[in-house]
PDB file of C-alpha atoms in Angstrom:
ATOM      1  CA  GLU A  24      -0.058  -0.065  -0.075  1.00 53.00           C
ATOM      2  CA  THR A  25       2.818   2.374   0.560  1.00 64.00           C
ATOM      3  CA  GLY A  26       5.251   1.131  -1.986  1.00 94.00           C
ATOM      4  CA  VAL A  27       7.578  -0.316   0.668  1.00 97.00           C
ATOM      5  CA  THR A  28       7.426  -4.007   1.066  1.00 97.00           C
ATOM      6  CA  GLN A  29       8.948  -6.193   3.688  1.00 97.00           C
ATOM      7  CA  THR A  30       9.366 -10.105   3.883  1.00 97.00           C
ATOM      8  CA  PRO A  31       8.870 -12.052   5.780  1.00 97.00           C
ATOM      9  CA  ARG A  32       6.045 -10.505   7.797  1.00 96.00           C
ATOM     10  CA  HIS A  33       6.605 -12.758  10.769  1.00 96.00           C
ATOM     11  CA  LEU A  34       9.639 -14.654  11.844  1.00 96.00           C
ATOM     12  CA  VAL A  35      10.388 -17.066  14.580  1.00 95.00           C
ATOM     13  CA  MET A  36      14.039 -18.030  15.066  1.00 93.00           C
ATOM     14  CA  GLY A  37      16.291 -19.701  17.685  1.00 89.00           C
ATOM     15  CA  MET A  38      19.238 -18.000  19.043  1.00 88.00           C
ATOM     16  CA  THR A  39      21.673 -20.001  16.916  1.00 87.00           C
ATOM     17  CA  ASN A  40      19.872 -19.433  13.570  1.00 88.00           C
ATOM     18  CA  LYS A  41      20.832 -17.117  10.813  1.00 93.00           C
ATOM     19  CA  LYS A  42      18.119 -15.376   8.843  1.00 95.00           C
ATOM     20  CA  SER A  43      17.664 -12.174   6.740  1.00 97.00           C
ATOM     21  CA  LEU A  44      15.093  -9.594   6.497  1.00 98.00           C
ATOM     22  CA  LYS A  45      14.307  -8.055   3.167  1.00 98.00           C
ATOM     23  CA  CYS A  46      12.937  -4.626   2.206  1.00 98.00           C
ATOM     24  CA  GLU A  47      12.054  -3.390  -1.261  1.00 97.00           C
ATOM     25  CA  GLN A  48      10.878   0.071  -2.160  1.00 97.00           C
ATOM     26  CA  HIS A  49       9.122   0.734  -5.410  1.00 96.00           C
ATOM     27  CA  LEU A  50       9.035   4.553  -4.998  1.00 95.00           C
ATOM     28  CA  GLY A  51      12.320   5.477  -6.766  1.00 94.00           C
ATOM     29  CA  HIS A  52      13.733   6.708  -3.530  1.00 94.00           C
ATOM     30  CA  ASN A  53      17.309   7.310  -2.742  1.00 91.00           C
ATOM     31  CA  ALA A  54      17.523   6.559   0.918  1.00 92.00           C
ATOM     32  CA  MET A  55      16.520   3.489   2.871  1.00 94.00           C
ATOM     33  CA  TYR A  56      16.399   2.896   6.745  1.00 94.00           C
ATOM     34  CA  TRP A  57      16.013   0.110   9.298  1.00 96.00           C
ATOM     35  CA  TYR A  58      14.231   0.857  12.523  1.00 95.00           C
ATOM     36  CA  LYS A  59      13.624  -1.331  15.578  1.00 96.00           C
ATOM     37  CA  GLN A  60      10.277  -0.890  17.423  1.00 95.00           C
ATOM     38  CA  SER A  61       9.898  -2.399  20.798  1.00 93.00           C
ATOM     39  CA  ALA A  62       7.044  -2.236  23.239  1.00 86.00           C
ATOM     40  CA  LYS A  63       7.234   0.648  25.631  1.00 77.00           C
ATOM     41  CA  LYS A  64      10.371   2.098  23.837  1.00 84.00           C
ATOM     42  CA  PRO A  65      10.822   4.939  21.286  1.00 84.00           C
ATOM     43  CA  LEU A  66      11.471   4.076  17.673  1.00 91.00           C
ATOM     44  CA  GLU A  67      15.241   3.224  17.292  1.00 90.00           C
ATOM     45  CA  LEU A  68      17.121   3.970  14.155  1.00 91.00           C
ATOM     46  CA  MET A  69      19.403   1.232  13.380  1.00 93.00           C
ATOM     47  CA  PHE A  70      20.909   1.931   9.833  1.00 92.00           C
ATOM     48  CA  VAL A  71      20.642   4.409   7.038  1.00 91.00           C
ATOM     49  CA  TYR A  72      21.683   4.203   3.458  1.00 90.00           C
ATOM     50  CA  SER A  73      21.414   7.260   1.328  1.00 84.00           C
ATOM     51  CA  LEU A  74      23.356   9.165  -1.338  1.00 71.00           C
ATOM     52  CA  GLU A  75      24.715  11.419   1.356  1.00 65.00           C
ATOM     53  CA  GLU A  76      25.494   8.967   4.135  1.00 70.00           C
ATOM     54  CA  ARG A  77      25.632   5.518   5.584  1.00 76.00           C
ATOM     55  CA  VAL A  78      24.833   5.702   9.252  1.00 77.00           C
ATOM     56  CA  GLU A  79      25.155   2.930  11.702  1.00 76.00           C
ATOM     57  CA  ASN A  80      23.796   3.380  15.187  1.00 79.00           C
ATOM     58  CA  ASN A  81      26.725   2.586  17.430  1.00 77.00           C
ATOM     59  CA  SER A  82      24.490   0.999  19.947  1.00 83.00           C
ATOM     60  CA  VAL A  83      23.308  -1.650  17.493  1.00 91.00           C
ATOM     61  CA  PRO A  84      24.976  -4.978  18.341  1.00 93.00           C
ATOM     62  CA  SER A  85      27.093  -6.634  15.674  1.00 93.00           C
ATOM     63  CA  ARG A  86      24.790  -9.457  15.342  1.00 95.00           C
ATOM     64  CA  PHE A  87      22.646  -7.301  13.144  1.00 96.00           C
ATOM     65  CA  SER A  88      24.421  -6.344   9.777  1.00 94.00           C
ATOM     66  CA  PRO A  89      22.851  -4.490   6.935  1.00 94.00           C
ATOM     67  CA  GLU A  90      23.310  -4.727   3.245  1.00 93.00           C
ATOM     68  CA  CYS A  91      22.109  -2.405   0.612  1.00 92.00           C
ATOM     69  CA  PRO A  92      23.023  -3.737  -2.853  1.00 91.00           C
ATOM     70  CA  ASN A  93      21.192  -1.045  -4.662  1.00 90.00           C
ATOM     71  CA  SER A  94      18.898   1.823  -3.949  1.00 89.00           C
ATOM     72  CA  SER A  95      15.729  -0.259  -4.060  1.00 94.00           C
ATOM     73  CA  HIS A  96      16.713  -3.205  -1.875  1.00 96.00           C
ATOM     74  CA  LEU A  97      17.800  -3.386   1.848  1.00 96.00           C
ATOM     75  CA  PHE A  98      18.567  -6.387   3.900  1.00 97.00           C
ATOM     76  CA  LEU A  99      19.086  -6.906   7.560  1.00 97.00           C
ATOM     77  CA  HIS A 100      21.148 -10.092   8.313  1.00 97.00           C
ATOM     78  CA  LEU A 101      20.523 -11.607  11.623  1.00 96.00           C
ATOM     79  CA  HIS A 102      22.789 -14.102  13.459  1.00 94.00           C
ATOM     80  CA  THR A 103      22.956 -15.455  17.034  1.00 93.00           C
ATOM     81  CA  LEU A 104      20.281 -13.164  18.185  1.00 94.00           C
ATOM     82  CA  GLN A 105      19.072 -12.762  21.795  1.00 94.00           C
ATOM     83  CA  PRO A 106      15.496 -12.915  23.120  1.00 94.00           C
ATOM     84  CA  GLU A 107      15.583  -9.047  23.818  1.00 94.00           C
ATOM     85  CA  ASP A 108      15.992  -8.625  19.999  1.00 96.00           C
ATOM     86  CA  SER A 109      12.325  -9.650  19.722  1.00 96.00           C
ATOM     87  CA  ALA A 110      10.659  -6.642  18.163  1.00 96.00           C
ATOM     88  CA  LEU A 111       8.977  -5.184  15.065  1.00 96.00           C
ATOM     89  CA  TYR A 112      11.568  -4.196  12.529  1.00 97.00           C
ATOM     90  CA  LEU A 113      10.476  -1.553  10.265  1.00 97.00           C
ATOM     91  CA  CYS A 114      12.030  -0.552   6.874  1.00 97.00           C
ATOM     92  CA  ALA A 115      11.430   3.001   5.496  1.00 95.00           C
ATOM     93  CA  SER A 116      12.510   4.931   2.354  1.00 95.00           C
ATOM     94  CA  SER A 117      12.681   8.570   1.510  1.00 92.00           C
ATOM     95  CA  GLN A 118      13.670  10.752  -1.527  1.00 91.00           C
ATOM     96  CA  GLU A 119      16.278  13.117  -0.073  1.00 87.00           C
ATOM     97  CA  TYR A 120      16.751  16.218  -2.002  1.00 83.00           C
ATOM     98  CA  ARG A 121      18.307  19.677  -1.606  1.00 79.00           C
ATOM     99  CA  ASP A 122      15.833  22.507  -0.825  1.00 73.00           C
ATOM    100  CA  PRO A 123      16.085  25.103  -3.733  1.00 71.00           C
ATOM    101  CA  GLU A 124      15.878  27.931  -0.948  1.00 69.00           C
ATOM    102  CA  GLY A 125      19.122  26.554   0.696  1.00 65.00           C
ATOM    103  CA  LEU A 126      17.462  24.887   3.658  1.00 62.00           C
ATOM    104  CA  GLY A 127      19.277  21.821   3.439  1.00 69.00           C
ATOM    105  CA  LEU A 128      18.073  18.296   2.752  1.00 73.00           C
ATOM    106  CA  LYS A 129      14.408  17.385   2.743  1.00 79.00           C
ATOM    107  CA  GLY A 130      12.669  14.104   2.603  1.00 86.00           C
ATOM    108  CA  THR A 131       9.633  12.342   3.922  1.00 90.00           C
ATOM    109  CA  GLN A 132      10.054   8.712   5.186  1.00 93.00           C
ATOM    110  CA  TYR A 133       7.568   6.015   4.148  1.00 94.00           C
ATOM    111  CA  PHE A 134       7.331   2.852   6.075  1.00 95.00           C
ATOM    112  CA  GLY A 135       6.874  -0.762   5.220  1.00 96.00           C
ATOM    113  CA  PRO A 136       4.509  -3.139   7.160  1.00 95.00           C
ATOM    114  CA  GLY A 137       7.374  -4.428   9.339  1.00 96.00           C
ATOM    115  CA  THR A 138       8.591  -7.831  10.282  1.00 97.00           C
ATOM    116  CA  ARG A 139       7.506  -9.210  13.573  1.00 96.00           C
ATOM    117  CA  LEU A 140      10.525 -10.976  14.970  1.00 96.00           C
ATOM    118  CA  LEU A 141      10.480 -13.473  17.879  1.00 96.00           C
ATOM    119  CA  VAL A 142      13.670 -14.991  19.178  1.00 95.00           C
ATOM    120  CA  LEU A 143      13.392 -17.956  21.284  1.00 93.00           C
TER     121      LEU A 143
ATOM    122  CA  ALA B  12      19.966  18.840  20.543  1.00 77.00           C
ATOM    123  CA  GLN B  13      16.547  18.289  18.992  1.00 84.00           C
ATOM    124  CA  SER B  14      13.783  16.528  20.750  1.00 91.00           C
ATOM    125  CA  VAL B  15      10.111  15.849  20.475  1.00 95.00           C
ATOM    126  CA  ALA B  16       7.647  15.156  23.288  1.00 96.00           C
ATOM    127  CA  GLN B  17       4.183  13.745  23.153  1.00 97.00           C
ATOM    128  CA  PRO B  18       2.944  14.447  26.797  1.00 96.00           C
ATOM    129  CA  GLU B  19       0.026  11.981  26.635  1.00 96.00           C
ATOM    130  CA  ASP B  20       0.384   8.223  26.450  1.00 95.00           C
ATOM    131  CA  GLN B  21      -3.271   7.777  25.801  1.00 97.00           C
ATOM    132  CA  VAL B  22      -6.179   9.985  24.540  1.00 98.00           C
ATOM    133  CA  ASN B  23      -9.779   8.915  24.757  1.00 98.00           C
ATOM    134  CA  VAL B  24     -12.440  10.547  22.768  1.00 97.00           C
ATOM    135  CA  ALA B  25     -16.178   9.912  22.000  1.00 98.00           C
ATOM    136  CA  GLU B  26     -17.053   9.279  18.409  1.00 98.00           C
ATOM    137  CA  GLY B  27     -18.171  12.445  16.745  1.00 97.00           C
ATOM    138  CA  ASN B  28     -16.238  14.727  19.113  1.00 98.00           C
ATOM    139  CA  PRO B  29     -13.085  16.615  18.182  1.00 98.00           C
ATOM    140  CA  LEU B  30      -9.747  15.255  18.892  1.00 97.00           C
ATOM    141  CA  THR B  31      -6.416  16.697  19.708  1.00 98.00           C
ATOM    142  CA  VAL B  32      -3.091  14.910  19.995  1.00 98.00           C
ATOM    143  CA  LYS B  33      -0.424  16.950  21.491  1.00 98.00           C
ATOM    144  CA  CYS B  34       3.196  17.282  20.196  1.00 98.00           C
ATOM    145  CA  THR B  35       5.896  19.769  21.296  1.00 97.00           C
ATOM    146  CA  TYR B  36       9.406  20.036  19.955  1.00 96.00           C
ATOM    147  CA  SER B  37      12.846  21.517  20.387  1.00 93.00           C
ATOM    148  CA  VAL B  38      15.158  22.249  17.472  1.00 88.00           C
ATOM    149  CA  SER B  39      17.455  24.802  16.306  1.00 84.00           C
ATOM    150  CA  GLY B  40      16.064  26.818  13.458  1.00 83.00           C
ATOM    151  CA  ASN B  41      12.655  26.188  11.679  1.00 82.00           C
ATOM    152  CA  PRO B  42      11.758  22.448  11.940  1.00 88.00           C
ATOM    153  CA  TYR B  43      10.431  20.038   9.696  1.00 91.00           C
ATOM    154  CA  LEU B  44       7.458  18.295  11.361  1.00 94.00           C
ATOM    155  CA  PHE B  45       5.687  15.014  10.737  1.00 95.00           C
ATOM    156  CA  TRP B  46       2.802  13.006  11.938  1.00 97.00           C
ATOM    157  CA  TYR B  47       2.497   9.313  11.304  1.00 97.00           C
ATOM    158  CA  VAL B  48      -0.265   6.769  12.273  1.00 97.00           C
ATOM    159  CA  GLN B  49       0.291   3.131  13.174  1.00 96.00           C
ATOM    160  CA  TYR B  50      -2.527   0.597  13.023  1.00 93.00           C
ATOM    161  CA  PRO B  51      -2.133  -2.805  14.917  1.00 87.00           C
ATOM    162  CA  ASN B  52       0.387  -4.999  13.289  1.00 81.00           C
ATOM    163  CA  ARG B  53       1.188  -2.396  10.652  1.00 85.00           C
ATOM    164  CA  GLY B  54       4.083  -0.072   9.793  1.00 90.00           C
ATOM    165  CA  LEU B  55       3.976   3.773  10.301  1.00 93.00           C
ATOM    166  CA  GLN B  56       1.760   5.530   7.770  1.00 94.00           C
ATOM    167  CA  PHE B  57       2.526   9.132   6.911  1.00 94.00           C
ATOM    168  CA  LEU B  58      -0.286  11.526   7.651  1.00 96.00           C
ATOM    169  CA  LEU B  59       1.087  15.019   7.218  1.00 96.00           C
ATOM    170  CA  LYS B  60       4.059  17.360   7.352  1.00 94.00           C
ATOM    171  CA  TYR B  61       4.996  20.951   7.906  1.00 93.00           C
ATOM    172  CA  ILE B  62       8.073  22.325   6.026  1.00 87.00           C
ATOM    173  CA  THR B  63       7.322  26.045   5.357  1.00 84.00           C
ATOM    174  CA  GLY B  64       4.220  28.071   4.639  1.00 85.00           C
ATOM    175  CA  ASP B  65       0.764  28.002   6.099  1.00 90.00           C
ATOM    176  CA  ASN B  66       0.874  27.100   9.715  1.00 93.00           C
ATOM    177  CA  LEU B  67      -2.295  24.889   9.253  1.00 96.00           C
ATOM    178  CA  VAL B  68      -1.506  21.718   7.394  1.00 96.00           C
ATOM    179  CA  LYS B  69      -3.969  19.423   6.147  1.00 96.00           C
ATOM    180  CA  GLY B  70      -3.395  15.649   5.789  1.00 95.00           C
ATOM    181  CA  SER B  71      -4.961  12.230   5.196  1.00 92.00           C
ATOM    182  CA  TYR B  72      -8.299  11.033   6.627  1.00 93.00           C
ATOM    183  CA  GLY B  73      -9.409  14.532   7.665  1.00 96.00           C
ATOM    184  CA  PHE B  74      -6.543  15.215  10.006  1.00 97.00           C
ATOM    185  CA  GLU B  75      -4.861  18.493  10.249  1.00 98.00           C
ATOM    186  CA  ALA B  76      -2.119  19.943  12.412  1.00 98.00           C
ATOM    187  CA  GLU B  77      -1.202  23.405  13.428  1.00 96.00           C
ATOM    188  CA  PHE B  78       2.396  24.742  13.767  1.00 96.00           C
ATOM    189  CA  ASN B  79       2.810  27.122  16.465  1.00 96.00           C
ATOM    190  CA  LYS B  80       6.286  28.517  16.508  1.00 93.00           C
ATOM    191  CA  SER B  81       5.837  30.629  19.758  1.00 94.00           C
ATOM    192  CA  GLN B  82       4.656  27.479  21.751  1.00 96.00           C
ATOM    193  CA  THR B  83       6.971  25.115  19.800  1.00 96.00           C
ATOM    194  CA  SER B  84       4.024  22.816  19.184  1.00 97.00           C
ATOM    195  CA  PHE B  85       2.490  20.898  16.367  1.00 98.00           C
ATOM    196  CA  HIS B  86      -0.670  19.375  17.648  1.00 98.00           C
ATOM    197  CA  LEU B  87      -2.827  16.930  15.527  1.00 98.00           C
ATOM    198  CA  LYS B  88      -6.437  17.634  15.222  1.00 98.00           C
ATOM    199  CA  LYS B  89      -9.671  16.359  13.749  1.00 98.00           C
ATOM    200  CA  PRO B  90     -13.054  18.034  13.910  1.00 97.00           C
ATOM    201  CA  SER B  91     -15.150  14.797  14.330  1.00 97.00           C
ATOM    202  CA  ALA B  92     -13.485  11.491  15.509  1.00 97.00           C
ATOM    203  CA  LEU B  93     -14.350   8.208  14.034  1.00 97.00           C
ATOM    204  CA  VAL B  94     -13.858   4.768  15.733  1.00 97.00           C
ATOM    205  CA  SER B  95     -11.534   3.863  12.820  1.00 96.00           C
ATOM    206  CA  ASP B  96      -9.205   6.614  13.970  1.00 97.00           C
ATOM    207  CA  SER B  97      -8.178   4.443  16.925  1.00 97.00           C
ATOM    208  CA  ALA B  98      -4.462   3.806  16.667  1.00 97.00           C
ATOM    209  CA  LEU B  99      -1.017   4.853  17.743  1.00 97.00           C
ATOM    210  CA  TYR B 100       0.165   8.293  16.620  1.00 97.00           C
ATOM    211  CA  PHE B 101       3.737   9.488  16.394  1.00 97.00           C
ATOM    212  CA  CYS B 102       5.061  12.995  15.915  1.00 97.00           C
ATOM    213  CA  ALA B 103       8.478  13.385  14.487  1.00 95.00           C
ATOM    214  CA  VAL B 104      10.900  16.392  14.097  1.00 93.00           C
ATOM    215  CA  ARG B 105      13.912  16.901  11.733  1.00 88.00           C
ATOM    216  CA  ALA B 106      16.068  19.991  11.992  1.00 81.00           C
ATOM    217  CA  PRO B 107      16.841  21.970   8.792  1.00 75.00           C
ATOM    218  CA  TYR B 108      20.226  21.307   7.186  1.00 72.00           C
ATOM    219  CA  SER B 109      20.208  17.855   8.950  1.00 72.00           C
ATOM    220  CA  SER B 110      20.713  14.505   7.272  1.00 71.00           C
ATOM    221  CA  ALA B 111      18.200  11.858   6.881  1.00 69.00           C
ATOM    222  CA  SER B 112      19.327  10.080  10.004  1.00 71.00           C
ATOM    223  CA  LYS B 113      18.524  13.012  12.228  1.00 78.00           C
ATOM    224  CA  ILE B 114      14.679  12.521  12.397  1.00 87.00           C
ATOM    225  CA  ILE B 115      13.449  12.093  15.965  1.00 91.00           C
ATOM    226  CA  PHE B 116      10.212  10.343  16.696  1.00 94.00           C
ATOM    227  CA  GLY B 117       8.067  10.941  19.788  1.00 95.00           C
ATOM    228  CA  SER B 118       7.149   8.027  22.056  1.00 94.00           C
ATOM    229  CA  GLY B 119       3.742   7.749  20.649  1.00 95.00           C
ATOM    230  CA  THR B 120       0.181   8.549  21.792  1.00 97.00           C
ATOM    231  CA  ARG B 121      -2.563   5.859  21.720  1.00 97.00           C
ATOM    232  CA  LEU B 122      -5.775   7.332  20.514  1.00 97.00           C
ATOM    233  CA  SER B 123      -8.990   5.422  21.528  1.00 97.00           C
ATOM    234  CA  ILE B 124     -12.347   6.417  20.024  1.00 97.00           C
ATOM    235  CA  ARG B 125     -15.352   5.013  21.834  1.00 96.00           C
ATOM    236  CA  PRO B 126     -18.620   4.564  19.864  1.00 95.00           C
TER     237      PRO B 126
END
């Protein structure tokens, strides 16, 4: 519905498994994001890929590793996760552009439906 | 440092009554402000944004928000609530000249509309 798709929608994995989350945007955007949404906590930005920057939140454990092969696809590779990693993982994309009046970068993020991850 | 606050965890409104979901922000310069809505088991859905111009911004599903620079607020409003408006609402702020990673989301307000 929003042009950003995520698969799988639900995932149950053990702590020793390796899995990957996939995100695809059909909006022609030039930036993509991974967020983690946990109950009772603010939305946490994990990774950003854009023409201007690649950002990694230093507080994200190394058991999460992103991959962005092109501007339309974003992956989140998971390995040896912990039960506290159970959450809703949201992908988003935006078209970042320079404001013609010199106000810097602008863009609106559009989100996918999320992957509900449960780590046992 | 920029920040955004949604002072109410929950807002309860009767169907047909006007609703307001509050948001205040702190940012250097003129902010970019956003509202998103999240329905159960879904991602965040963009509702509206303020960049520049008219302080009253109209968005999807009959929602609007008013940018008030003096009060540093961007409250979300709707004249007549529907039961289907029940959801989790997020305010977000981004400073001008900032990169894409610098958007900050509020903690969310759960809106409950009773029939």
